[in-house]
């Protein structure tokens, strides 16, 4: 049976971390909100899970993954669930926990990237918080991008199974999420990110290797990959880069 | 053997979610950074895990839990690990995932609470971002506190095992984290939080019940419970409440 992914249909957003896992594993899934409302898909199906009182375990926000009776919110929790099923995580509890810990740290970086254009709050438009955004972006560019990428570099360098993967010797969902984080940062902050990547060659190499994985590469060239845009988490506002 | 918790010694912070789980379960643990550096504890022991290149799987930040050879960062990952060991989570995969999903959502609320006094970035003092903080706090008070508490209220109301716990019919680490979130919000934003809690009676009742659990109650009255203060995540800046 197909997995059902529910996410906003016009942005990559946090849903992209789930899409990449499903795509890289060649798993059958339906991107429900991008389907037709007349056939039971589209946004009404997504709002059902977020708003309908009949949902016993309601997600706070999307992405939402539905697998039979199981309804799961929170990107990292979805990947925790999918990891073993898609063979995108090691078999030991220690490996699974470490992969999850890396995912949570990447999620923190993603939150902070979002915060650069919405430091006051997600309920207001960027245009209503541009002054605050300029200061937040400077802090993020100069302090946080190097710190997060530097940490990922250390994780790769110290992996006893080699520096081609974050955990063990095989592709994990954390590798896919590293790819997406770097792709997003390169889109939103090209100058700052290229500067930081010069000091993190292992991160850059893994980013490029993931993009060349056969299924990921096919996905990135397909219409299923939504282009980065200024409604998503990673937004290119040139005034915020330097 | 005792668990080792490594966290900043003068604030509750994110470490408090781990402390509460250990305390509520009556688990043996050492709050290492509050110990004496001369005896191998104190901040040097914490910095070892954050900075020493010999740590194969380095946490990005604290809290860090050490259990024998296992070193775990990220609050939610630590609770994922401790939950079954401390009997603070159900036995089924579905219950464990749902408890974790609630924890991750509470963590998001905690991040947003921190953002109210540091919207520009954690690298600057509050005094350097007071104007931005005033706007961020207004958004958080009026939109986000009611939304997060309202979601927790719905989770309690829809629990098929009754509205005394977030998951199932027993205390879980998510209940403990709800207690801490509400305690923090009441400290930082007493006016706005009391207003929101009038609409979420189940959340308020669970908060009060957790505080009365025998071990939690003893902990809260002990010297081990650090008082809220203006170095932590939840800070009482009266100008940010209304």
GROMACS .gro file of N, CA, C and O in nm, chain A residues 138-188:
model
  204
  138UNK      N    1   2.202   3.835   0.946
  138UNK     CA    2   2.345   3.857   0.964
  138UNK      C    3   2.402   3.760   1.067
  138UNK      O    4   2.506   3.698   1.048
  139UNK      N    5   2.329   3.747   1.179
  139UNK     CA    6   2.370   3.654   1.285
  139UNK      C    7   2.374   3.510   1.231
  139UNK      O    8   2.468   3.435   1.257
  140UNK      N    9   2.272   3.474   1.155
  140UNK     CA   10   2.264   3.338   1.101
  140UNK      C   11   2.378   3.310   1.004
  140UNK      O   12   2.444   3.206   1.011
  141UNK      N   13   2.400   3.406   0.911
  141UNK     CA   14   2.507   3.391   0.811
  141UNK      C   15   2.645   3.378   0.873
  141UNK      O   16   2.724   3.292   0.834
  142UNK      N   17   2.674   3.468   0.967
  142UNK     CA   18   2.812   3.477   1.014
  142UNK      C   19   2.841   3.376   1.126
  142UNK      O   20   2.956   3.333   1.139
  143UNK      N   21   2.739   3.342   1.204
  143UNK     CA   22   2.765   3.254   1.319
  143UNK      C   23   2.709   3.113   1.298
  143UNK      O   24   2.776   3.014   1.325
  144UNK      N   25   2.586   3.105   1.255
  144UNK     CA   26   2.515   2.977   1.262
  144UNK      C   27   2.544   2.886   1.144
  144UNK      O   28   2.562   2.765   1.161
  145UNK      N   29   2.546   2.939   1.022
  145UNK     CA   30   2.578   2.852   0.907
  145UNK      C   31   2.714   2.786   0.927
  145UNK      O   32   2.725   2.663   0.917
  146UNK      N   33   2.819   2.864   0.960
  146UNK     CA   34   2.948   2.796   0.982
  146UNK      C   35   2.943   2.695   1.096
  146UNK      O   36   3.007   2.589   1.088
  147UNK      N   37   2.866   2.725   1.201
  147UNK     CA   38   2.862   2.633   1.315
  147UNK      C   39   2.792   2.502   1.279
  147UNK      O   40   2.843   2.394   1.310
  148UNK      N   41   2.676   2.512   1.214
  148UNK     CA   42   2.604   2.389   1.177
  148UNK      C   43   2.683   2.307   1.075
  148UNK      O   44   2.697   2.185   1.089
  149UNK      N   45   2.735   2.372   0.971
  149UNK     CA   46   2.811   2.296   0.870
  149UNK      C   47   2.940   2.240   0.930
  149UNK      O   48   2.982   2.129   0.896
  150UNK      N   49   3.000   2.316   1.020
  150UNK     CA   50   3.122   2.268   1.085
  150UNK      C   51   3.095   2.144   1.171
  150UNK      O   52   3.177   2.052   1.176
  151UNK      N   53   2.979   2.144   1.235
  151UNK     CA   54   2.943   2.025   1.316
  151UNK      C   55   2.922   1.904   1.225
  151UNK      O   56   2.971   1.794   1.254
  152UNK      N   57   2.852   1.923   1.114
  152UNK     CA   58   2.831   1.812   1.021
  152UNK      C   59   2.963   1.761   0.965
  152UNK      O   60   2.982   1.640   0.946
  153UNK      N   61   3.056   1.854   0.941
  153UNK     CA   62   3.189   1.814   0.894
  153UNK      C   63   3.259   1.726   0.998
  153UNK      O   64   3.319   1.623   0.963
  154UNK      N   65   3.247   1.765   1.125
  154UNK     CA   66   3.309   1.685   1.231
  154UNK      C   67   3.245   1.547   1.240
  154UNK      O   68   3.314   1.447   1.261
  155UNK      N   69   3.114   1.541   1.223
  155UNK     CA   70   3.045   1.412   1.228
  155UNK      C   71   3.098   1.321   1.117
  155UNK      O   72   3.125   1.203   1.140
  156UNK      N   73   3.113   1.377   0.998
  156UNK     CA   74   3.166   1.298   0.886
  156UNK      C   75   3.310   1.256   0.913
  156UNK      O   76   3.348   1.139   0.894
  157UNK      N   77   3.392   1.350   0.957
  157UNK     CA   78   3.535   1.322   0.977
  157UNK      C   79   3.556   1.214   1.083
  157UNK      O   80   3.651   1.136   1.075
  158UNK      N   81   3.466   1.210   1.182
  158UNK     CA   82   3.487   1.116   1.294
  158UNK      C   83   3.414   0.983   1.274
  158UNK      O   84   3.425   0.893   1.358
  159UNK      N   85   3.339   0.971   1.167
  159UNK     CA   86   3.266   0.844   1.145
  159UNK      C   87   3.366   0.731   1.127
  159UNK      O   88   3.443   0.730   1.030
  160UNK      N   89   3.368   0.635   1.218
  160UNK     CA   90   3.468   0.527   1.207
  160UNK      C   91   3.452   0.443   1.081
  160UNK      O   92   3.546   0.374   1.041
  161UNK      N   93   3.333   0.449   1.017
  161UNK     CA   94   3.311   0.372   0.895
  161UNK      C   95   3.347   0.452   0.770
  161UNK      O   96   3.317   0.409   0.658
  162UNK      N   97   3.405   0.569   0.788
  162UNK     CA   98   3.447   0.648   0.674
  162UNK      C   99   3.367   0.775   0.660
  162UNK      O  100   3.257   0.787   0.713
  163UNK      N  101   3.424   0.870   0.582
  163UNK     CA  102   3.365   1.003   0.579
  163UNK      C  103   3.269   1.024   0.461
  163UNK      O  104   3.237   1.138   0.426
  164UNK      N  105   3.221   0.915   0.403
  164UNK     CA  106   3.128   0.930   0.291
  164UNK      C  107   2.983   0.934   0.337
  164UNK      O  108   2.894   0.967   0.259
  165UNK      N  109   2.958   0.899   0.461
  165UNK     CA  110   2.822   0.902   0.516
  165UNK      C  111   2.826   0.954   0.660
  165UNK      O  112   2.927   0.940   0.729
  166UNK      N  113   2.713   1.012   0.703
  166UNK     CA  114   2.709   1.064   0.839
  166UNK      C  115   2.708   0.952   0.942
  166UNK      O  116   2.766   0.965   1.050
  167UNK      N  117   2.638   0.842   0.910
  167UNK     CA  118   2.628   0.729   1.003
  167UNK      C  119   2.660   0.600   0.928
  167UNK      O  120   2.596   0.571   0.825
  168UNK      N  121   2.756   0.526   0.979
  168UNK     CA  122   2.788   0.397   0.918
  168UNK      C  123   2.840   0.412   0.775
  168UNK      O  124   2.893   0.516   0.738
  169UNK      N  125   2.823   0.308   0.697
  169UNK     CA  126   2.881   0.302   0.562
  169UNK      C  127   2.776   0.304   0.452
  169UNK      O  128   2.806   0.277   0.336
  170UNK      N  129   2.650   0.339   0.491
  170UNK     CA  130   2.542   0.338   0.392
  170UNK      C  131   2.464   0.468   0.398
  170UNK      O  132   2.463   0.538   0.499
  171UNK      N  133   2.390   0.494   0.292
  171UNK     CA  134   2.303   0.611   0.287
  171UNK      C  135   2.198   0.601   0.397
  171UNK      O  136   2.130   0.498   0.411
  172UNK      N  137   2.180   0.709   0.473
  172UNK     CA  138   2.072   0.717   0.571
  172UNK      C  139   1.988   0.841   0.543
  172UNK      O  140   2.027   0.929   0.464
  173UNK      N  141   1.873   0.848   0.610
  173UNK     CA  142   1.792   0.969   0.588
  173UNK      C  143   1.864   1.095   0.635
  173UNK      O  144   1.835   1.204   0.585
  174UNK      N  145   1.959   1.082   0.727
  174UNK     CA  146   2.036   1.200   0.768
  174UNK      C  147   2.120   1.254   0.653
  174UNK      O  148   2.132   1.376   0.636
  175UNK      N  149   2.177   1.165   0.572
  175UNK     CA  150   2.252   1.209   0.454
  175UNK      C  151   2.161   1.287   0.359
  175UNK      O  152   2.199   1.391   0.304
  176UNK      N  153   2.040   1.234   0.338
  176UNK     CA  154   1.946   1.302   0.250
  176UNK      C  155   1.910   1.439   0.305
  176UNK      O  156   1.897   1.537   0.231
  177UNK      N  157   1.895   1.447   0.436
  177UNK     CA  158   1.859   1.575   0.497
  177UNK      C  159   1.975   1.674   0.491
  177UNK      O  160   1.954   1.795   0.476
  178UNK      N  161   2.098   1.622   0.503
  178UNK     CA  162   2.214   1.710   0.483
  178UNK      C  163   2.210   1.768   0.342
  178UNK      O  164   2.232   1.888   0.323
  179UNK      N  165   2.184   1.682   0.244
  179UNK     CA  166   2.173   1.731   0.106
  179UNK      C  167   2.074   1.847   0.098
  179UNK      O  168   2.101   1.952   0.041
  180UNK      N  169   1.955   1.827   0.159
  180UNK     CA  170   1.850   1.927   0.146
  180UNK      C  171   1.885   2.056   0.221
  180UNK      O  172   1.859   2.167   0.173
  181UNK      N  173   1.946   2.041   0.338
  181UNK     CA  174   1.988   2.161   0.413
  181UNK      C  175   2.086   2.243   0.330
  181UNK      O  176   2.071   2.365   0.316
  182UNK      N  177   2.187   2.176   0.274
  182UNK     CA  178   2.287   2.249   0.196
  182UNK      C  179   2.224   2.309   0.071
  182UNK      O  180   2.252   2.424   0.034
  183UNK      N  181   2.135   2.233   0.005
  183UNK     CA  182   2.067   2.287  -0.115
  183UNK      C  183   1.989   2.413  -0.078
  183UNK      O  184   1.993   2.514  -0.150
  184UNK      N  185   1.919   2.409   0.035
  184UNK     CA  186   1.839   2.524   0.077
  184UNK      C  187   1.926   2.643   0.112
  184UNK      O  188   1.897   2.757   0.075
  185UNK      N  189   2.035   2.617   0.184
  185UNK     CA  190   2.124   2.727   0.222
  185UNK      C  191   2.190   2.789   0.100
  185UNK      O  192   2.207   2.911   0.092
  186UNK      N  193   2.227   2.703   0.002
  186UNK     CA  194   2.288   2.756  -0.121
  186UNK      C  195   2.188   2.841  -0.199
  186UNK      O  196   2.225   2.937  -0.265
  187UNK      N  197   2.060   2.804  -0.191
  187UNK     CA  198   1.958   2.886  -0.258
  187UNK      C  199   1.937   3.019  -0.186
  187UNK      O  200   1.935   3.125  -0.249
  188UNK      N  201   1.925   3.013  -0.054
  188UNK     CA  202   1.886   3.133   0.021
  188UNK      C  203   2.003   3.226   0.049
  188UNK      O  204   1.988   3.348   0.047
   0.00000   0.00000   0.00000
